mmCIF file of C-alpha atoms in Angstrom:
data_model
loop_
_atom_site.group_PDB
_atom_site.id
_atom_site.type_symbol
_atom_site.label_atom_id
_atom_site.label_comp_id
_atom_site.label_asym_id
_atom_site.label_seq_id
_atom_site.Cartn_x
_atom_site.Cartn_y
_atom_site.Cartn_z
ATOM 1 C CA UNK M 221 85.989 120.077 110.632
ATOM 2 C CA UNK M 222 84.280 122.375 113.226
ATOM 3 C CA UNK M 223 82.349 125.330 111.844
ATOM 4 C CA UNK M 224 84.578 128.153 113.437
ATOM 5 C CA UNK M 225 88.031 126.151 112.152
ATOM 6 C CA UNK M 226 85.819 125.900 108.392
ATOM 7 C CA UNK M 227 85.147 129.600 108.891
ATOM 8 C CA UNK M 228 88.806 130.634 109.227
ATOM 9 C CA UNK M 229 89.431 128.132 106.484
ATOM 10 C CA UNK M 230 87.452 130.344 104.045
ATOM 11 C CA UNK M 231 89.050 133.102 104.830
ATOM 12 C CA UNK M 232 92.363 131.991 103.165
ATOM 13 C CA UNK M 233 95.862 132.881 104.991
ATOM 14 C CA UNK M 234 94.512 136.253 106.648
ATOM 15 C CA UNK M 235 93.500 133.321 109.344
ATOM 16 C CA UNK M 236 96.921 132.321 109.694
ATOM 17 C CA UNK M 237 97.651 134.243 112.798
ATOM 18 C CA UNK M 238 94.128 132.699 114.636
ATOM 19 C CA UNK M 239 94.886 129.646 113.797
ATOM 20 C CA UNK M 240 98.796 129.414 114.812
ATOM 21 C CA UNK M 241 97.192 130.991 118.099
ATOM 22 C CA UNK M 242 94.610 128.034 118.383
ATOM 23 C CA UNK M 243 97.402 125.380 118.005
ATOM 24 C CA UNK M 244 99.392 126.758 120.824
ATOM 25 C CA UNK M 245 96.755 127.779 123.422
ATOM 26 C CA UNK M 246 93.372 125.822 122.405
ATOM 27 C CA UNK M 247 90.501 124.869 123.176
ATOM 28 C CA UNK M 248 92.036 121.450 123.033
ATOM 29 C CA UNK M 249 89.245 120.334 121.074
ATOM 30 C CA UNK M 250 90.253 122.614 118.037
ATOM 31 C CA UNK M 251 93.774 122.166 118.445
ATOM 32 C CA UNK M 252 93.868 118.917 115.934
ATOM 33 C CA UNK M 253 91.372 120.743 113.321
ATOM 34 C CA UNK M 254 93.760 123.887 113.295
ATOM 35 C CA UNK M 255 96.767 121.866 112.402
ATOM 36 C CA UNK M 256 94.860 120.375 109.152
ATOM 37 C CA UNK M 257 93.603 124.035 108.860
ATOM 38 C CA UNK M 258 96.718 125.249 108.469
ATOM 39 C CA UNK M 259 98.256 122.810 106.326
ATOM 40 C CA UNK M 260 94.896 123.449 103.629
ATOM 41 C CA UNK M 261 95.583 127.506 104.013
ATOM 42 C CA UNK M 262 99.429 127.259 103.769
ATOM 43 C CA UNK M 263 100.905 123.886 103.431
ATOM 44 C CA UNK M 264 103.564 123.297 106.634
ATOM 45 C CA UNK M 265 105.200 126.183 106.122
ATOM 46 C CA UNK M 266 103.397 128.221 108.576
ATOM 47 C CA UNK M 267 103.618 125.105 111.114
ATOM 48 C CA UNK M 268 105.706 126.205 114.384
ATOM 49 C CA UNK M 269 108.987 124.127 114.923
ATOM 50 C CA UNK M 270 107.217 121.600 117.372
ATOM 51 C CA UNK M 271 104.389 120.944 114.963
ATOM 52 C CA UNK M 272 106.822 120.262 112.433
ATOM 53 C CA UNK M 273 109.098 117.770 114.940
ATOM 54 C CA UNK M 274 105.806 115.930 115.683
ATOM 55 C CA UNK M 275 104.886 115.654 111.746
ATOM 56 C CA UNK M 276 108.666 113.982 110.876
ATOM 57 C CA UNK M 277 108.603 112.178 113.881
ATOM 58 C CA UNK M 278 105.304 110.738 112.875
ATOM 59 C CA UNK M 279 106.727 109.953 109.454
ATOM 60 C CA UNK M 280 109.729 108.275 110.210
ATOM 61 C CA UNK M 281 107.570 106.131 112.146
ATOM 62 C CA UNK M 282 105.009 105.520 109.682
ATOM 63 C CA UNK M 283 108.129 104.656 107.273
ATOM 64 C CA UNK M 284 109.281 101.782 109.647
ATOM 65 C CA UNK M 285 105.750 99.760 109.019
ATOM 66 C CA UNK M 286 104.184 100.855 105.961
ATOM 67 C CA UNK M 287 104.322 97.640 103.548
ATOM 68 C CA UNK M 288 103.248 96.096 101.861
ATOM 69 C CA UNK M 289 102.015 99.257 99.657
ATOM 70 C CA UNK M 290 99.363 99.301 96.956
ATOM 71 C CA UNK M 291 100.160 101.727 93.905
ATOM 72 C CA UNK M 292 97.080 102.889 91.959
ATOM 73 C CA UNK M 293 95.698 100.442 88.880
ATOM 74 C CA UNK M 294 94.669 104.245 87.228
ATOM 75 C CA UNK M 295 96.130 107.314 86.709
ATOM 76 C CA UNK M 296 99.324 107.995 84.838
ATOM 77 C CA UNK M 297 103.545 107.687 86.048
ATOM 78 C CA UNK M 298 107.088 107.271 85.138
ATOM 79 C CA UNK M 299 108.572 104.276 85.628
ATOM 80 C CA UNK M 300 112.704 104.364 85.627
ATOM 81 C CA UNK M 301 115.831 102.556 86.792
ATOM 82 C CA UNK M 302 115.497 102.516 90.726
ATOM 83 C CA UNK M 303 119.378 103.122 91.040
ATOM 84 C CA UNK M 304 119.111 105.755 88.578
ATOM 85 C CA UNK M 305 117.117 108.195 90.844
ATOM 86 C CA UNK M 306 119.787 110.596 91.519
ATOM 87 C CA UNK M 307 120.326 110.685 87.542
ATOM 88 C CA UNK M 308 116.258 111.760 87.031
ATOM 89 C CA UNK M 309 116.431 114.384 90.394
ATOM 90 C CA UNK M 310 118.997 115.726 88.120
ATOM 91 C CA UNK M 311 117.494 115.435 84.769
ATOM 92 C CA UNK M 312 114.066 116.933 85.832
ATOM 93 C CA UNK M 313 115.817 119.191 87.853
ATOM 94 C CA UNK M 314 113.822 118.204 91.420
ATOM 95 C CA UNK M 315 114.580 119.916 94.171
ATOM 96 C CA UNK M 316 114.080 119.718 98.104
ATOM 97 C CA UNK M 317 113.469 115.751 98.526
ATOM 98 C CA UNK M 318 112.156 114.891 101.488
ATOM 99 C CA UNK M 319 110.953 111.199 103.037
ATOM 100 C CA UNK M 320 107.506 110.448 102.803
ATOM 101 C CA UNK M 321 105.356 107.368 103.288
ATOM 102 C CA UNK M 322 103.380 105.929 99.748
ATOM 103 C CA UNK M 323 99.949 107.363 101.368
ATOM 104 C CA UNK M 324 101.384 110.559 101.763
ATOM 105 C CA UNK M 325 103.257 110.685 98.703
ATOM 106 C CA UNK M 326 100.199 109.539 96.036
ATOM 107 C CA UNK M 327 97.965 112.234 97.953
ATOM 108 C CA UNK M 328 100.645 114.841 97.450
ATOM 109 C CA UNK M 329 101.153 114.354 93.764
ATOM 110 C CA UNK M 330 97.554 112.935 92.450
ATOM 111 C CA UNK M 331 94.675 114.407 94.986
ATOM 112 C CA UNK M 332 95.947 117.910 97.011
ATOM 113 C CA UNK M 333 97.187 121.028 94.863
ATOM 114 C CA UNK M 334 100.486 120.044 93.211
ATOM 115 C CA UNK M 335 100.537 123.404 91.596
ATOM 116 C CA UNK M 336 102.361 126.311 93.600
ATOM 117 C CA UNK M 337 102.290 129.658 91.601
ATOM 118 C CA UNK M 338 105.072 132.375 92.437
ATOM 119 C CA UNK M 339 107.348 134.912 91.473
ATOM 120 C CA UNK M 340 110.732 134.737 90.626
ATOM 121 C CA UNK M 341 113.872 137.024 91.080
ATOM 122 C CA UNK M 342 113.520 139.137 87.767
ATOM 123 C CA UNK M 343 109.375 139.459 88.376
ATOM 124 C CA UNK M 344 107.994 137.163 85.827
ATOM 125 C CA UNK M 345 105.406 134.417 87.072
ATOM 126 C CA UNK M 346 106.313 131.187 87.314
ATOM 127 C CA UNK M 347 104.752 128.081 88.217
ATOM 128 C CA UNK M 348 106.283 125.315 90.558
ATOM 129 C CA UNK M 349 105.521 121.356 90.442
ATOM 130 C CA UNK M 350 105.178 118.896 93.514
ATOM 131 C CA UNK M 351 105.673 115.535 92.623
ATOM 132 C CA UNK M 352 106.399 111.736 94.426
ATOM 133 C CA UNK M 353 108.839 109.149 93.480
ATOM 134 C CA UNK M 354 107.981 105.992 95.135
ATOM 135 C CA UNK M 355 110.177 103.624 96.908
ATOM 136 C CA UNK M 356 112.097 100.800 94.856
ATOM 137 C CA UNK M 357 109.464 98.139 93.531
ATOM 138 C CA UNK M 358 111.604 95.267 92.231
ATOM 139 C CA UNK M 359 114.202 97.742 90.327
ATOM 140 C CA UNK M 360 112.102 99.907 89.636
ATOM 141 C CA UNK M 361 111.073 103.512 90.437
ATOM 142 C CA UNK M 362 107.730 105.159 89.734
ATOM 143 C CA UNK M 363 107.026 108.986 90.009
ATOM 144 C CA UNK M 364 103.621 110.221 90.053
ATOM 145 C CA UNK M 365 102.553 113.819 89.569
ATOM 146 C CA UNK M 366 99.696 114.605 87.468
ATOM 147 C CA UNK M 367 100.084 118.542 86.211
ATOM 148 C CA UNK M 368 104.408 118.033 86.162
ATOM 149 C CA UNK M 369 103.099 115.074 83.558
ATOM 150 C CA UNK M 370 100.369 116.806 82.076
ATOM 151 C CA UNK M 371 102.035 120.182 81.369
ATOM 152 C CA UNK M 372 106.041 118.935 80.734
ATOM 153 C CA UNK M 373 104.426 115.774 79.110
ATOM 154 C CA UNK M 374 104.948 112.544 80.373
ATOM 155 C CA UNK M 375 106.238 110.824 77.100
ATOM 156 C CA UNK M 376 109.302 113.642 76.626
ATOM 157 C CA UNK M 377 109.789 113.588 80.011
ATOM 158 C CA UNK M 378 110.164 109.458 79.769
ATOM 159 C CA UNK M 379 112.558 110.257 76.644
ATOM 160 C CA UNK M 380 114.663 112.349 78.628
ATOM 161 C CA UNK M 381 115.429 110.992 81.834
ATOM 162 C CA UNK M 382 116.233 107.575 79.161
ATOM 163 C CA UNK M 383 119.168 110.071 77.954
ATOM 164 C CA UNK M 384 120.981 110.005 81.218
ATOM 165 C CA UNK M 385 119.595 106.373 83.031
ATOM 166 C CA UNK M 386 119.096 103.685 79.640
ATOM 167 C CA UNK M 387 115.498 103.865 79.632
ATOM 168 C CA UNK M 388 112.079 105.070 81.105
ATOM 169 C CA UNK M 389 108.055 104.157 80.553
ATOM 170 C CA UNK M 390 105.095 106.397 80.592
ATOM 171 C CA UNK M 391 102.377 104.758 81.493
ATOM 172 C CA UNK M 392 98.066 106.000 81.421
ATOM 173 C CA UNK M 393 95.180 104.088 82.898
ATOM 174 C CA UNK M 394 92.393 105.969 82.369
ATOM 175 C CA UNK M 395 89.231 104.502 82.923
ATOM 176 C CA UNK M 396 86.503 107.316 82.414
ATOM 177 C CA UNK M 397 87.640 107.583 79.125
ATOM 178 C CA UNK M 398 88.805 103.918 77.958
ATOM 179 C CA UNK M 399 92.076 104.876 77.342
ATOM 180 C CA UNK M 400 95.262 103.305 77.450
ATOM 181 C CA UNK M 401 98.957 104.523 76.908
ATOM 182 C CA UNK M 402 102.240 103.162 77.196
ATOM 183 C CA UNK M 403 105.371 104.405 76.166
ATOM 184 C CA UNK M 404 109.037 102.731 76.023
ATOM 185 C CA UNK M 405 112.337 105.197 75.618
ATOM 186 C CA UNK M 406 115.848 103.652 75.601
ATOM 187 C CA UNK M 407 118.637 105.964 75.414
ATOM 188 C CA UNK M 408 116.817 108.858 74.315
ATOM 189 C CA UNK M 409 114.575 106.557 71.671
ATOM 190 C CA UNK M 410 111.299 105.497 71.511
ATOM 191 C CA UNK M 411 111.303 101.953 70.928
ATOM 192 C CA UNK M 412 107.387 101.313 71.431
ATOM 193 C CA UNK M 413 104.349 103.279 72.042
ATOM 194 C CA UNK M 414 100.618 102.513 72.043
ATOM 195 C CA UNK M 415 97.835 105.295 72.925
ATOM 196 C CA UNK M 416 94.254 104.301 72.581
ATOM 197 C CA UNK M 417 93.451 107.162 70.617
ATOM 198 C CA UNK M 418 96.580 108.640 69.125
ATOM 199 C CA UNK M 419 97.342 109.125 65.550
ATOM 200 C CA UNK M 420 99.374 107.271 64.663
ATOM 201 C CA UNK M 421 98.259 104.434 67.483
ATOM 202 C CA UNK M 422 100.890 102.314 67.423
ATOM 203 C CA UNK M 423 104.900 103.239 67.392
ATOM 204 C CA UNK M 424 107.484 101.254 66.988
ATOM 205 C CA UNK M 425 108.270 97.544 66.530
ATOM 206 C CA UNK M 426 106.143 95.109 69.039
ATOM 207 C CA UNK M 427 108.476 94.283 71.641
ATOM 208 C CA UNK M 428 109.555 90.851 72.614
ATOM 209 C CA UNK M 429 106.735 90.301 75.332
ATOM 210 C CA UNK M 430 103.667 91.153 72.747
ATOM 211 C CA UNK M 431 104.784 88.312 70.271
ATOM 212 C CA UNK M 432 102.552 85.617 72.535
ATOM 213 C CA UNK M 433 99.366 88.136 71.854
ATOM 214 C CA UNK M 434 100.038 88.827 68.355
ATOM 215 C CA UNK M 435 100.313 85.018 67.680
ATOM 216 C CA UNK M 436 97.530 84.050 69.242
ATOM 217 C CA UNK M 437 95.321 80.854 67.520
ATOM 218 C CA UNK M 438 92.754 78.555 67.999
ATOM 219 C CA UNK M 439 95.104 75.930 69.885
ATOM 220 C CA UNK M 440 95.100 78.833 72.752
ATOM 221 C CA UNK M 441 93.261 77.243 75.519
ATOM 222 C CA UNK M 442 92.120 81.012 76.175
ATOM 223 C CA UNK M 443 91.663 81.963 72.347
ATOM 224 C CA UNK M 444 88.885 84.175 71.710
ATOM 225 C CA UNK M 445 87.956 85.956 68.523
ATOM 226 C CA UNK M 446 87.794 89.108 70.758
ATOM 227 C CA UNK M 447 91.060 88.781 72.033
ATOM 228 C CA UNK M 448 92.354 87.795 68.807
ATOM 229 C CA UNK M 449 91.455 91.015 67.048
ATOM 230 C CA UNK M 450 92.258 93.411 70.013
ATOM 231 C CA UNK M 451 95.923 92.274 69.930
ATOM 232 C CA UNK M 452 96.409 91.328 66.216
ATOM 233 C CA UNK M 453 99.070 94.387 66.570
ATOM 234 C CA UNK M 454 100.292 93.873 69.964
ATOM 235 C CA UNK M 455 99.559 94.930 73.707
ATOM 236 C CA UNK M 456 97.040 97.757 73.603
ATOM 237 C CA UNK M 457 96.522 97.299 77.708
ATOM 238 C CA UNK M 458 98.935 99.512 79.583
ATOM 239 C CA UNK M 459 98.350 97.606 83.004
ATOM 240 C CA UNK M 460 100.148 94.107 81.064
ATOM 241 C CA UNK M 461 102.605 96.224 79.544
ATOM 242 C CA UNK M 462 103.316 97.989 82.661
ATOM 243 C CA UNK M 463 103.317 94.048 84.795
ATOM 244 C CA UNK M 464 105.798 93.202 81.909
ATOM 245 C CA UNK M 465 108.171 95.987 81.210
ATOM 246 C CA UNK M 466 107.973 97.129 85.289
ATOM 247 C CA UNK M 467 105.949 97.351 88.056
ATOM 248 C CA UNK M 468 102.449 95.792 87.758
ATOM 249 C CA UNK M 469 99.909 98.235 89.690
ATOM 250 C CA UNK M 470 97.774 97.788 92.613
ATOM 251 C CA UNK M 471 99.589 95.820 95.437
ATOM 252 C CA UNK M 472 103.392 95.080 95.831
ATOM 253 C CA UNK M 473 104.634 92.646 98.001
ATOM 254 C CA UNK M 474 106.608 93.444 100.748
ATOM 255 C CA UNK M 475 109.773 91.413 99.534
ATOM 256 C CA UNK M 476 109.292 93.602 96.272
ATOM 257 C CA UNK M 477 109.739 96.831 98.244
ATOM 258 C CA UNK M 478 112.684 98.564 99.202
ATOM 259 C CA UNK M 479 113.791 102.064 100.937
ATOM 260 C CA UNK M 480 110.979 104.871 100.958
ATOM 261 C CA UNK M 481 109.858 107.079 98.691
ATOM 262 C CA UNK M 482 110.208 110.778 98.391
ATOM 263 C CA UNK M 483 108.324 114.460 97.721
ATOM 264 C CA UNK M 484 110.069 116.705 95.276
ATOM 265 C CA UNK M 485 109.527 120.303 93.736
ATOM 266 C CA UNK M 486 110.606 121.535 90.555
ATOM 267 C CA UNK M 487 112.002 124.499 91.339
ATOM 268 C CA UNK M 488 114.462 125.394 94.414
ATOM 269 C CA UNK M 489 112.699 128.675 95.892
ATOM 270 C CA UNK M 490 109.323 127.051 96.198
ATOM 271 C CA UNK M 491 109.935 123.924 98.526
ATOM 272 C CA UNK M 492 107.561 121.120 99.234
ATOM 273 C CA UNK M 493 105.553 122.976 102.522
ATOM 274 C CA UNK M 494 104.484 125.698 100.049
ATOM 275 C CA UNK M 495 102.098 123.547 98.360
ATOM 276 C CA UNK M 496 98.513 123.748 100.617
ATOM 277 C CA UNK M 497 96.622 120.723 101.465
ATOM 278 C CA UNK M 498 96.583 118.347 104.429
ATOM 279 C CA UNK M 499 98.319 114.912 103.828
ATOM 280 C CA UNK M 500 97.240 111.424 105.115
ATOM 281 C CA UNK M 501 100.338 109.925 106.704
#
């Protein structure tokens, strides 16, 4: 980013004004670097109508030729029902939904702010949550947003939404730390549960797809002591429980991808251009 657009930058959203001024009469040169300005000072919301044309325009197009998509083999998500999604927007109570490629999306949720603070009607503070539900990978649906999981809590938000829509996973692959957790609700139940270092570490019965690890013996042409021991109780990796139970990270074909996926808020008076940060499309 230039210098003088980085300058403006600093100064937070008393550069507003310059920059809106930049994007509709130059230099030329700056004209690109103000747009991702003003989207790191203000999010779109300060975006004039033809910026915002040319950003949905660019989107829908993006939309038409963005498979096959590759979700991230770390981090931590929901997965639910894909036909269940309007049950969960209701559930979790998102608001303002709007189309948005997998790039986009992941950035949104995992990478830029997805924290808006604000005030609401009475006065108190309140904080607002931007999140990503992806598009439909082989049934499924997964919805990524690290502080909406970290601060509601992924697992109760997993037991909810299994209330209303059967069942849900939460899901953590966290590499820095060597941790692992999975977690299975059905109905409002959880059925299974592993967490590398919870107390307890297991919950729940193993479910039908750990038997073949629990079992394993010497006649295994890939038996290991190692192995043997690491699964004596079941499946302590949340990557083969997730590629069991519902969508296996990293790549997804094509022919396992359906519709788009979408950005979400949790709360109605702070939409999804109120959260700063520019977004690869």
């Amino acid at each position: 980013m230039p210098d003088d657009i980085d300058a403006l930058v600093r100064m937070g959203e008393a550069a507003v004004p310059r920059l809106q001024q930049i994007r509709r009469q130059g230099p030329g040169q700056l004209r690109a670097p103000a747009l991702r300005a003003l989207a790191d000072v203000s999010g779109s919301r300060d975006f004039d109508a033809k910026d915002l044309g040319a950003v949905e325009r660019l989107i829908r197009t993006k939309l038409l030729d963005e498979r096959p998509v590759t979700i991230p083999t770390a981090g931590r998500w929901i997965a639910f029902p894909a036909d269940q999604l309007d049950t969960v927007v209701s559930v979790w109570g998102l608001h303002d939904l709007r189309a948005a490629t997998t790039a986009m999306g992941l950035a949104a949720a995992t990478v830029a702010p997805d924290t808006a603070d604000f005030t609401t009607a009475d006065g108190s503070s309140a904080t607002a949550y931007r999140v990503f539900i992806t598009p439909e990978f082989k049934n499924w649906r997964l919805l990524y947003g690290n502080s909406f999981l970290d601060q509601l809590g992924g697992h109760e938000l997993a037991e909810k939404a299994s209330e209303q829509c059967g069942e849900a996973h939460f899901y953590t692959i966290d590499p820095y730390h060597n941790a692992d957790v999975w977690w299975v609700a059905r109905n409002g139940e959880v059925v299974r549960g592993y967490a590398t270092y919870g107390d307890p570490e297991w919950v729940g019965d193993p479910l039908p797809f750990e038997v073949e690890f629990i079992e394993m013996d010497e006649d295994d042409l890939w038996y290991d002591p190692y192995f043997a021991e690491k699964y004596s109780e079941g499946v302590t990796d949340a990557h083969k429980a997730a590629e069991e139970l519902s969508v296996e990270p990293g790549p997804v074909r094509e022919r396992d991808t359906h519709g788009h996926g979408w950005l979400a808020t949790t709360h109605p008076d702070v939409p999804t251009s109120h959260f700063k940060g520019a977004l690869p499309i």
